[in-house]
Tab-separated table of C-alpha atoms in Angstrom:
chain	number	residue	atom	x	y	z
A	1	MET	CA	1.174	177.440	122.273
A	2	PRO	CA	-2.302	175.829	122.551
A	3	SER	CA	-5.301	178.107	122.935
A	4	VAL	CA	-6.705	178.457	126.462
A	5	ILE	CA	-10.508	178.480	126.779
A	6	ILE	CA	-10.738	178.381	130.612
A	7	LYS	CA	-8.372	180.085	133.028
A	8	GLU	CA	-8.939	180.780	136.713
A	9	LYS	CA	-6.479	181.993	139.347
A	10	VAL	CA	-6.149	179.823	142.473
A	11	LEU	CA	-4.212	179.903	145.749
A	12	ASP	CA	-4.211	183.710	145.922
A	13	GLY	CA	-2.737	184.022	142.467
A	14	ARG	CA	0.115	181.571	143.027
A	15	GLY	CA	-1.095	179.424	140.144
A	16	GLU	CA	-3.974	178.941	137.766
A	17	VAL	CA	-6.252	176.212	136.483
A	18	VAL	CA	-6.595	176.076	132.712
A	19	ALA	CA	-8.317	174.025	130.012
A	20	TYR	CA	-7.164	174.058	126.398
A	21	LYS	CA	-9.285	174.340	123.290
A	22	HIS	CA	-8.135	171.011	121.792
A	23	GLN	CA	-8.993	169.120	125.042
A	24	PRO	CA	-11.648	171.156	126.867
A	25	SER	CA	-12.528	168.364	129.329
A	26	ILE	CA	-8.971	168.107	130.673
A	27	TYR	CA	-7.885	170.517	133.394
A	28	VAL	CA	-4.302	171.513	134.136
A	29	TYR	CA	-2.734	173.328	137.074
A	30	ARG	CA	0.221	175.561	136.170
A	31	GLU	CA	2.606	177.967	137.877
A	32	TRP	CA	4.810	180.608	136.231
A	33	ILE	CA	8.524	180.061	136.962
A	34	LYS	CA	10.295	183.410	136.605
A	35	GLU	CA	13.806	181.961	136.481
A	36	ARG	CA	12.922	179.709	133.568
A	37	ARG	CA	10.446	182.118	131.989
A	38	ALA	CA	8.113	179.145	131.498
A	39	TYR	CA	5.155	177.386	133.078
A	40	ARG	CA	5.407	174.314	135.260
A	41	SER	CA	2.209	172.324	134.812
A	42	LYS	CA	0.487	169.074	135.653
A	43	ARG	CA	-2.747	167.481	134.556
A	44	LEU	CA	-5.415	167.347	137.284
A	45	GLU	CA	-6.449	163.687	137.159
A	46	GLY	CA	-10.035	163.044	138.249
A	47	ALA	CA	-11.286	166.603	137.740
A	48	ARG	CA	-14.724	166.525	136.101
A	49	ASN	CA	-15.351	170.277	136.163
A	50	ILE	CA	-13.642	173.540	137.074
A	51	GLU	CA	-14.632	173.252	140.732
A	52	ASP	CA	-13.040	169.817	141.015
A	53	ALA	CA	-9.949	171.174	139.297
A	54	LYS	CA	-9.626	174.099	141.719
A	55	THR	CA	-9.902	171.703	144.647
A	56	LEU	CA	-7.245	169.370	143.232
A	57	ALA	CA	-4.908	172.277	142.506
A	58	LEU	CA	-3.991	172.454	146.198
A	59	GLU	CA	-2.501	168.953	146.125
A	60	VAL	CA	-0.462	169.657	142.989
A	61	ALA	CA	0.805	172.940	144.421
A	62	PHE	CA	2.107	171.061	147.466
A	63	GLN	CA	3.853	168.593	145.163
A	64	PHE	CA	5.486	171.439	143.241
A	65	ALA	CA	6.666	172.910	146.529
A	66	GLY	CA	8.268	169.589	147.476
A	67	LYS	CA	5.783	168.919	150.248
A	68	THR	CA	3.241	166.166	150.732
A	69	THR	CA	-0.366	166.751	151.536
A	70	SER	CA	-0.087	164.430	154.518
A	71	ALA	CA	0.988	167.492	156.469
A	72	ASN	CA	-2.544	168.821	155.886
A	73	LYS	CA	-4.531	165.652	156.511
A	74	LYS	CA	-7.827	167.442	157.175
A	75	GLU	CA	-7.583	169.381	153.920
A	76	GLN	CA	-6.625	166.215	152.035
A	77	ASP	CA	-9.561	164.257	153.478
A	78	ALA	CA	-11.878	167.074	152.436
A	79	ILE	CA	-10.500	166.933	148.890
A	80	ASP	CA	-10.978	163.165	148.747
A	81	ARG	CA	-14.572	163.405	149.959
A	82	THR	CA	-15.368	166.120	147.440
A	83	LEU	CA	-13.937	164.197	144.490
A	84	LYS	CA	-14.965	160.716	145.711
A	85	THR	CA	-11.374	159.528	145.500
A	86	GLN	CA	-9.103	157.700	147.889
A	87	ALA	CA	-5.438	156.905	148.349
A	88	ILE	CA	-4.578	153.725	146.431
A	89	GLU	CA	-3.000	152.112	149.488
A	90	LYS	CA	-6.065	152.821	151.624
A	91	ALA	CA	-8.424	151.447	148.959
A	92	ILE	CA	-6.388	148.242	148.653
A	93	GLU	CA	-6.355	147.743	152.424
A	94	SER	CA	-10.124	148.220	152.628
A	95	TYR	CA	-10.683	145.732	149.813
A	96	LEU	CA	-8.337	143.141	151.348
A	97	ASN	CA	-9.958	143.484	154.767
A	98	TYR	CA	-13.288	142.662	153.151
A	99	GLN	CA	-11.801	139.708	151.251
A	100	LYS	CA	-10.193	138.412	154.446
A	101	LYS	CA	-13.604	138.340	156.126
A	102	ARG	CA	-14.953	136.390	153.145
A	103	ALA	CA	-12.120	133.868	153.508
A	104	GLU	CA	-12.778	133.515	157.250
A	105	SER	CA	-16.447	132.852	156.429
A	106	ASP	CA	-15.471	130.167	153.851
A	107	ILE	CA	-17.014	132.177	151.016
A	108	ILE	CA	-13.667	132.112	149.230
A	109	LYS	CA	-10.638	129.891	149.792
A	110	ARG	CA	-7.791	131.089	151.977
A	111	ALA	CA	-5.433	130.557	149.043
A	112	THR	CA	-7.598	132.870	146.913
A	113	TYR	CA	-7.293	135.621	149.503
A	114	GLU	CA	-3.525	135.160	149.747
A	115	HIS	CA	-3.193	135.362	145.961
A	116	LYS	CA	-5.179	138.606	145.923
A	117	GLU	CA	-3.111	140.012	148.759
A	118	VAL	CA	0.211	139.372	147.005
A	119	THR	CA	-1.046	140.697	143.662
A	120	LEU	CA	-2.466	143.935	145.045
A	121	ARG	CA	-0.028	144.769	147.840
A	122	LYS	CA	3.175	143.682	146.182
A	123	HIS	CA	2.582	144.158	142.464
A	124	LEU	CA	-0.279	146.599	141.831
A	125	LEU	CA	0.664	149.087	144.558
A	126	ASN	CA	4.315	149.241	143.478
A	127	TYR	CA	3.356	149.526	139.819
A	128	LEU	CA	0.974	152.440	140.414
A	129	GLN	CA	3.597	154.205	142.524
A	130	GLU	CA	6.062	153.913	139.649
A	131	GLU	CA	3.416	155.365	137.337
A	132	GLY	CA	2.965	158.312	139.705
A	133	ILE	CA	-0.604	157.364	140.617
A	134	THR	CA	-1.536	157.804	144.271
A	135	LYS	CA	-5.333	158.305	144.092
A	136	THR	CA	-8.019	156.045	142.688
A	137	ARG	CA	-9.466	158.648	140.308
A	138	GLN	CA	-6.062	159.130	138.729
A	139	ILE	CA	-6.485	155.694	137.145
A	140	ASN	CA	-7.394	156.168	133.479
A	141	GLU	CA	-7.536	154.246	130.213
A	142	MET	CA	-3.732	154.378	129.788
A	143	THR	CA	-2.741	153.429	133.335
A	144	PHE	CA	-2.124	149.716	132.774
A	145	GLN	CA	-0.567	149.772	129.316
A	146	ASN	CA	2.890	149.149	130.820
A	147	TYR	CA	1.818	146.524	133.364
A	148	LEU	CA	3.140	143.531	131.414
A	149	ILE	CA	6.455	145.336	130.925
A	150	TYR	CA	6.617	145.948	134.674
A	151	ARG	CA	5.942	142.225	135.280
A	152	LYS	CA	8.342	141.011	132.593
A	153	GLY	CA	9.694	137.506	133.036
A	154	MET	CA	6.411	136.127	134.356
A	155	LYS	CA	4.452	133.408	132.562
A	156	LYS	CA	1.438	134.420	130.514
A	157	LEU	CA	-0.887	132.490	132.798
A	158	THR	CA	0.534	134.450	135.752
A	159	TRP	CA	-0.111	137.731	133.921
A	160	LYS	CA	-3.656	136.660	133.186
A	161	ALA	CA	-4.352	135.582	136.779
A	162	GLU	CA	-3.050	138.900	138.160
A	163	ILE	CA	-5.093	140.941	135.690
A	164	VAL	CA	-8.250	139.054	136.714
A	165	ILE	CA	-7.595	140.029	140.341
A	166	ILE	CA	-6.895	143.681	139.488
A	167	LYS	CA	-10.041	143.886	137.357
A	168	ASP	CA	-12.071	142.487	140.244
A	169	PHE	CA	-10.613	145.165	142.530
A	170	LEU	CA	-11.499	147.891	140.017
A	171	SER	CA	-15.028	146.740	139.172
A	172	ASN	CA	-16.233	145.153	142.414
A	173	TRP	CA	-14.675	147.617	144.823
A	174	LEU	CA	-13.593	150.955	143.341
A	175	LEU	CA	-16.530	151.195	140.943
A	176	LYS	CA	-19.121	150.104	143.501
A	177	HIS	CA	-17.781	152.698	145.936
A	178	ARG	CA	-17.670	155.330	143.163
A	179	LEU	CA	-13.931	155.785	143.530
A	180	ILE	CA	-13.175	155.434	139.821
A	181	GLU	CA	-14.728	156.595	136.553
A	182	PRO	CA	-17.145	153.951	135.126
A	183	GLU	CA	-15.842	154.401	131.579
A	184	VAL	CA	-12.347	153.439	132.739
A	185	VAL	CA	-13.532	150.103	134.123
A	186	ALA	CA	-15.703	149.494	131.051
A	187	ASP	CA	-12.790	150.014	128.650
A	188	LYS	CA	-12.094	146.682	126.931
A	189	ASN	CA	-8.541	147.777	126.176
A	190	LEU	CA	-7.687	148.776	129.736
A	191	PHE	CA	-5.077	145.989	129.836
A	192	PRO	CA	-2.899	144.708	126.981
A	193	THR	CA	-4.230	141.588	125.258
A	194	ILE	CA	-2.610	138.298	126.286
A	195	LYS	CA	-2.730	135.448	123.782
A	196	ILE	CA	-2.469	132.025	125.420
A	197	ARG	CA	-0.938	129.384	123.156
A	198	GLN	CA	-1.009	125.617	123.643
A	199	ASP	CA	2.576	125.528	124.931
A	200	ASP	CA	1.601	128.026	127.642
A	201	LEU	CA	-0.785	125.391	129.023
A	202	MET	CA	2.034	122.877	129.485
A	203	ALA	CA	3.494	124.375	132.656
A	204	ASN	CA	2.893	121.180	134.682
A	205	PRO	CA	4.183	118.387	132.432
A	206	ALA	CA	3.558	114.749	133.273
A	207	ILE	CA	6.506	112.837	134.742
A	208	ASN	CA	7.749	110.009	132.524
A	209	ALA	CA	8.398	106.579	134.056
A	210	ASP	CA	12.196	106.898	134.148
A	211	ASP	CA	12.077	110.320	135.774
A	212	TRP	CA	9.522	109.131	138.320
A	213	THR	CA	11.891	106.324	139.326
A	214	VAL	CA	14.640	108.914	139.872
A	215	ILE	CA	12.355	111.261	141.834
A	216	ASN	CA	10.903	108.495	143.996
A	217	LYS	CA	14.372	107.157	144.853
A	218	GLU	CA	15.516	110.673	145.727
A	219	ILE	CA	12.516	111.163	148.022
A	220	ARG	CA	13.131	107.824	149.763
A	221	ALA	CA	16.809	108.656	150.299
A	222	TRP	CA	15.737	112.055	151.673
A	223	VAL	CA	13.348	110.283	154.059
A	224	SER	CA	16.083	107.871	155.203
A	225	HIS	CA	18.485	110.740	155.944
A	226	GLY	CA	15.758	112.408	157.985
A	227	ALA	CA	15.630	109.421	160.347
A	228	SER	CA	18.958	110.463	161.887
A	229	HIS	CA	17.966	114.118	162.298
A	230	PRO	CA	17.908	115.252	165.964
A	231	ASN	CA	14.458	116.805	165.458
A	232	HIS	CA	11.910	113.979	165.121
A	233	ARG	CA	9.553	116.323	163.258
A	234	VAL	CA	11.901	116.278	160.254
A	235	HIS	CA	11.482	112.549	159.640
A	236	LEU	CA	7.738	112.870	160.262
A	237	TRP	CA	7.407	115.567	157.601
A	238	ARG	CA	9.554	113.757	155.062
A	239	THR	CA	7.606	110.524	155.512
A	240	LEU	CA	4.349	112.463	155.131
A	241	PHE	CA	5.634	114.129	151.955
A	242	TRP	CA	6.693	110.782	150.490
A	243	HIS	CA	3.220	109.302	150.977
A	244	TYR	CA	1.609	112.522	149.755
A	245	THR	CA	3.465	112.272	146.422
A	246	LEU	CA	2.584	108.579	146.021
A	247	ILE	CA	-1.100	109.183	146.666
A	248	ALA	CA	-1.204	112.346	144.520
A	249	LYS	CA	0.359	110.520	141.565
A	250	ASN	CA	-2.002	107.551	141.851
A	251	THR	CA	-5.266	109.427	142.462
A	252	GLY	CA	-4.838	112.542	140.313
A	253	ALA	CA	-6.395	114.570	143.136
A	254	ARG	CA	-5.654	118.278	143.424
A	255	GLY	CA	-3.234	119.359	146.134
A	256	GLU	CA	-5.919	121.226	148.057
A	257	GLU	CA	-8.183	118.165	147.986
A	258	LEU	CA	-5.500	115.950	149.505
A	259	ARG	CA	-4.539	118.495	152.147
A	260	LYS	CA	-8.175	118.521	153.320
A	261	LEU	CA	-8.626	114.742	153.061
A	262	ARG	CA	-9.701	112.989	156.285
A	263	TRP	CA	-9.254	109.338	157.193
A	264	LYS	CA	-13.020	108.786	157.207
A	265	ASP	CA	-12.993	109.705	153.494
A	266	VAL	CA	-10.759	106.717	152.681
A	267	GLU	CA	-12.072	103.148	152.421
A	268	ILE	CA	-9.605	100.271	151.991
A	269	ARG	CA	-10.764	97.017	150.355
A	270	ASP	CA	-8.844	93.778	149.842
A	271	VAL	CA	-9.891	92.682	146.347
A	272	GLY	CA	-7.100	90.110	146.072
A	273	ARG	CA	-5.112	88.902	143.081
A	274	ILE	CA	-3.983	85.522	141.772
A	275	SER	CA	-0.250	84.870	141.882
A	276	ALA	CA	0.617	82.228	139.272
A	277	ARG	CA	3.741	81.171	141.208
A	278	LYS	CA	1.915	80.871	144.532
A	279	LYS	CA	-0.962	79.069	142.825
A	280	GLN	CA	1.397	76.487	141.331
A	281	GLU	CA	3.063	75.932	144.718
A	282	GLU	CA	-0.303	75.366	146.424
A	283	ILE	CA	-1.426	72.958	143.693
A	284	GLU	CA	1.782	70.937	144.072
A	285	GLU	CA	1.334	70.798	147.865
A	286	LEU	CA	-2.254	69.524	147.528
A	287	GLU	CA	-1.303	66.923	144.924
A	288	ALA	CA	1.539	65.732	147.179
A	289	GLU	CA	-1.127	65.045	149.810
A	290	GLY	CA	-3.080	62.998	147.279
A	291	ILE	CA	-5.712	65.629	146.593
A	292	GLU	CA	-6.673	66.034	142.951
A	293	VAL	CA	-6.818	69.673	141.861
A	294	ILE	CA	-8.684	70.892	138.796
A	295	ASP	CA	-7.038	74.121	137.649
A	296	ASP	CA	-9.572	76.745	136.615
A	297	GLY	CA	-6.964	78.346	134.345
A	298	ASN	CA	-7.264	81.758	135.971
A	299	ASP	CA	-3.740	83.204	135.919
A	300	ASP	CA	-4.734	86.842	135.432
A	301	ASN	CA	-2.512	88.817	137.815
A	302	TYR	CA	-4.592	91.966	137.378
A	303	ALA	CA	-8.120	90.624	137.864
A	304	TRP	CA	-9.734	90.763	141.284
A	305	ALA	CA	-9.791	87.512	143.238
A	306	THR	CA	-13.005	87.972	145.158
A	307	ASN	CA	-13.057	84.392	146.483
A	308	PRO	CA	-10.866	84.389	149.628
A	309	GLU	CA	-10.363	80.601	149.259
A	310	ALA	CA	-9.042	80.791	145.684
A	311	LEU	CA	-5.723	79.060	145.052
A	312	GLY	CA	-2.805	81.461	144.696
A	313	ARG	CA	-4.727	84.380	146.172
A	314	GLU	CA	-2.632	87.219	147.575
A	315	GLU	CA	-3.663	90.432	149.266
A	316	ARG	CA	-4.286	93.389	146.991
A	317	LEU	CA	-5.438	96.548	148.729
A	318	ILE	CA	-7.287	99.210	146.791
A	319	ALA	CA	-8.629	102.447	148.223
A	320	TYR	CA	-11.751	104.450	147.467
A	321	VAL	CA	-10.855	108.072	148.128
A	322	ASN	CA	-13.657	110.618	148.472
A	323	VAL	CA	-12.508	114.160	147.762
A	324	THR	CA	-14.347	117.463	147.509
A	325	SER	CA	-13.119	120.123	145.123
A	326	GLY	CA	-12.686	123.550	146.658
A	327	LYS	CA	-12.797	124.856	143.099
A	328	THR	CA	-16.210	123.470	142.117
A	329	GLY	CA	-17.600	122.167	145.427
A	330	GLN	CA	-18.226	118.829	143.714
A	331	SER	CA	-17.504	115.563	145.551
A	332	ARG	CA	-16.201	112.537	143.716
A	333	GLU	CA	-14.844	109.069	144.498
A	334	ILE	CA	-11.477	107.959	143.149
A	335	PRO	CA	-10.502	104.261	143.143
A	336	THR	CA	-6.744	103.723	143.434
A	337	SER	CA	-4.505	100.676	143.662
A	338	ILE	CA	-2.269	101.983	146.464
A	339	GLY	CA	-4.304	101.104	149.522
A	340	TYR	CA	-1.034	99.831	151.022
A	341	ALA	CA	0.326	103.409	151.125
A	342	PHE	CA	-2.562	104.545	153.330
A	343	ILE	CA	-2.052	101.525	155.630
A	344	ARG	CA	1.696	102.136	155.901
A	345	TRP	CA	1.214	105.849	156.616
A	346	ARG	CA	-1.452	105.104	159.241
A	347	ASP	CA	0.830	102.589	160.967
A	348	TYR	CA	3.703	105.086	160.940
A	349	LEU	CA	1.509	107.749	162.571
A	350	ASN	CA	0.283	105.375	165.280
A	351	GLN	CA	3.875	104.387	166.020
A	352	TYR	CA	4.857	108.074	166.125
A	353	TYR	CA	2.024	108.793	168.584
A	354	GLU	CA	3.215	105.963	170.821
A	355	GLN	CA	6.887	106.967	170.732
A	356	HIS	CA	6.181	110.593	171.572
A	357	LYS	CA	3.489	110.020	174.214
A	358	PHE	CA	0.525	111.481	172.320
A	359	ASN	CA	-1.906	109.067	173.968
A	360	LYS	CA	-4.001	108.736	170.806
A	361	GLN	CA	-4.432	106.773	167.578
A	362	VAL	CA	-5.435	107.788	164.071
A	363	SER	CA	-9.171	108.576	164.004
A	364	GLY	CA	-11.676	109.191	161.235
A	365	ASN	CA	-11.859	112.962	161.690
A	366	ASP	CA	-8.079	113.419	161.520
A	367	LEU	CA	-6.600	114.937	158.378
A	368	VAL	CA	-4.619	112.304	156.494
A	369	PHE	CA	-1.819	114.823	155.976
A	370	GLY	CA	-2.352	116.972	159.058
A	371	ASN	CA	0.409	118.379	161.272
A	372	VAL	CA	0.103	116.191	164.367
A	373	ASN	CA	2.377	118.581	166.279
A	374	ASN	CA	-0.009	121.465	165.610
A	375	ASP	CA	-3.375	120.033	166.650
A	376	GLY	CA	-3.648	118.153	163.361
A	377	LYS	CA	-4.029	121.329	161.287
A	378	GLU	CA	-3.058	121.574	157.620
A	379	TYR	CA	0.545	122.155	156.689
A	380	ASN	CA	1.069	125.316	154.681
A	381	LYS	CA	1.115	124.765	150.924
A	382	LYS	CA	4.557	126.413	150.797
A	383	SER	CA	6.003	123.534	152.820
A	384	TYR	CA	5.076	121.114	150.038
A	385	VAL	CA	6.391	123.437	147.327
A	386	ILE	CA	9.731	123.922	149.115
A	387	SER	CA	10.213	120.180	149.660
A	388	TRP	CA	9.379	119.428	146.029
A	389	ALA	CA	11.870	122.071	144.877
A	390	THR	CA	14.527	120.454	147.089
A	391	ILE	CA	13.944	117.008	145.592
A	392	ARG	CA	13.830	118.337	142.037
A	393	SER	CA	17.047	120.300	142.558
A	394	ASN	CA	18.862	117.266	143.993
A	395	ALA	CA	17.789	115.087	141.055
A	396	GLU	CA	17.949	117.735	138.329
A	397	ASP	CA	21.010	116.405	136.477
A	398	ARG	CA	19.407	112.933	136.225
A	399	LEU	CA	16.013	113.996	134.866
A	400	LYS	CA	15.183	113.810	131.165
A	401	GLY	CA	12.114	116.053	131.323
A	402	HIS	CA	8.933	115.842	129.267
A	403	LYS	CA	9.314	115.280	125.540
A	404	PHE	CA	6.928	118.100	124.597
A	405	SER	CA	7.594	120.640	127.339
A	406	ASN	CA	10.605	122.605	128.571
A	407	HIS	CA	8.953	123.395	131.905
A	408	ASN	CA	10.184	121.909	135.171
A	409	TYR	CA	8.158	119.270	136.954
A	410	THR	CA	5.900	120.742	139.633
A	411	LEU	CA	3.715	119.248	142.343
A	412	TYR	CA	0.816	119.628	139.916
A	413	SER	CA	2.771	117.385	137.531
A	414	LEU	CA	1.665	114.485	139.735
A	415	ARG	CA	-1.924	115.120	138.617
A	416	SER	CA	-0.818	115.437	134.985
A	417	THR	CA	1.059	112.134	135.337
A	418	PHE	CA	-2.072	110.359	136.538
A	419	VAL	CA	-4.098	111.669	133.588
A	420	GLU	CA	-1.463	110.848	130.983
A	421	ASN	CA	-0.857	107.344	132.368
A	422	LYS	CA	-4.571	106.547	132.356
A	423	LEU	CA	-4.941	107.760	128.782
A	424	LEU	CA	-2.014	105.561	127.723
A	425	GLU	CA	-3.658	102.607	129.474
A	426	GLY	CA	-6.762	103.216	127.358
A	427	CYS	CA	-8.988	104.455	130.174
A	428	ASP	CA	-12.338	105.748	128.945
A	429	LEU	CA	-12.109	109.529	128.511
A	430	PHE	CA	-15.438	110.290	130.170
A	431	LEU	CA	-14.681	108.017	133.127
A	432	LEU	CA	-11.299	109.710	133.524
A	433	SER	CA	-12.799	113.210	133.330
A	434	ARG	CA	-15.304	112.239	136.030
A	435	ILE	CA	-12.558	110.904	138.307
A	436	CYS	CA	-10.496	114.071	137.799
A	437	GLY	CA	-13.419	116.446	138.283
A	438	HIS	CA	-12.978	118.009	134.846
A	439	ASP	CA	-14.990	118.396	131.686
A	440	ALA	CA	-13.600	116.059	128.999
A	441	LYS	CA	-12.781	119.016	126.750
A	442	VAL	CA	-10.820	120.758	129.511
A	443	LEU	CA	-9.033	117.511	130.320
A	444	LEU	CA	-7.765	117.142	126.763
A	445	LYS	CA	-6.847	120.812	126.443
A	446	HIS	CA	-4.769	121.036	129.613
A	447	TYR	CA	-3.479	117.513	130.252
A	448	GLU	CA	-3.282	115.495	127.038
A	449	ARG	CA	0.389	115.519	125.946
A	450	LEU	CA	0.798	111.885	124.940
A	451	ASP	CA	3.919	110.631	123.242
A	452	ILE	CA	2.435	108.935	120.167
A	453	ARG	CA	5.338	106.452	120.135
A	454	GLU	CA	3.888	104.897	123.285
A	455	ARG	CA	0.962	103.696	121.166
A	456	ALA	CA	2.803	103.228	117.883
A	457	GLU	CA	2.279	99.443	117.887
A	458	GLU	CA	-1.495	99.653	117.664
A	459	LEU	CA	-1.326	102.516	115.150
A	460	THR	CA	1.031	100.646	112.805
A	461	ALA	CA	-0.525	97.173	113.112
A	462	LEU	CA	-1.032	95.437	109.748
A	463	PRO	CA	-3.899	92.954	109.166
A	464	PHE	CA	-1.715	90.009	108.033
A	465	GLY	CA	-3.732	86.885	107.222
A	466	LYS	CA	-7.071	88.562	107.753
A	467	THR	CA	-9.826	88.193	105.187
A	468	LYS	CA	-12.288	90.921	104.438
A	469	LYS	CA	-15.560	90.483	106.286
A	470	GLN	CA	-18.583	90.063	104.048
A	471	ASP	CA	-22.267	90.285	104.746
A	472	ILE	CA	-25.502	89.928	102.810
A	473	LYS	CA	-27.914	92.786	102.450
A	474	VAL	CA	-31.510	92.016	103.434
A	475	GLU	CA	-33.999	93.826	101.232
A	476	LEU	CA	-36.896	95.481	103.029
A	477	PHE	CA	-38.921	96.169	99.894
A	478	SER	CA	-38.961	95.104	96.224
A	479	ASN	CA	-38.476	98.497	94.522
């Protein structure tokens, strides 16, 4: 039996507080059980000296007796004030109330608050209860060693995000309010180490062309079925979601940026294009009238036709979309070739307003993807996630998936698709990183998953018939 160096009777002799020679800074409350001829004991977490230990002994004695200290709330509050500790649940609520005020003041995003709320209320609180920890000062260097086991089945990036939130709660709330030991928060090994590999960063794979055709057809069929639904809001939502996916895929904007996008942030320009077929028809018509036409030879279908009188010119609408990142606060302009999608969606909304007696038209301050039946406010992010899951589930047996990733396509895959497509098209890396609001290094690390076969032709090209270029060196000096 270990040697006792401190022993003091408490609770009128019912039990005693002891400290052992091999661990003199750790205090234990114990009671002698006659029937078993042995001690029942428990470590007094948070006790820094014998006085703290004697105060905490009351709580442990109640636990041994099968009672809770809530029956003696005044005594419990006195203990908490003495030891500068607090019930875990109460500490979490106080922290979340403060974070909610920050979200309401636009200091942090609403989504950030919601993520913290789920992590702390649902995961941290339940985990600590399973570990038998009810007070903040019971948290020690070993408390979180089983956290990843408790959250088994989650992705590594999810683990890491939750740990960041818990660490913030410990350091920026419990520590600042002196509700936890500083050395616990400072411990670098408080949480198990998580090693993020490259395949862990591929959770939002780009959608290949064949799969996008399948997904887009599925969405359009889903929209068509919604037209016959008795609730007109169903078709409205499905049409909104369809245009949202088109614009997300062709701008690479983040979901939050599009949900906050207003019509005044979108500028549509008709840059035109030359249709070779239409051009030939117009030339033939002019020649039939006896007018000689000199063909300028411009048959480039992709180049802008800035001259509105050019032969063969057709409308080509591009859009300049100004978005502001909630992540960085940086504004940027994204050119995209799907100006027609904005026009079609605007026309649909105006028709919807007319049919349902709204007595209004689309205006500049309206959200592009706002809920017109709820004062134009944002739809909840979950609505988009649920609809995407529905489409993906309906099309699942027809999807090939990404060549280098086993993960399912997500809404964020639309952004990955934009990046990957632009890289395949040879878009300048620094221009692309500017459009996406990312550092070039981050862009390559998180989004570059190109199938090399897509560019095999240029990599395997052989210089048949080419002669080696020669030049003559010009001497600058005689030596």
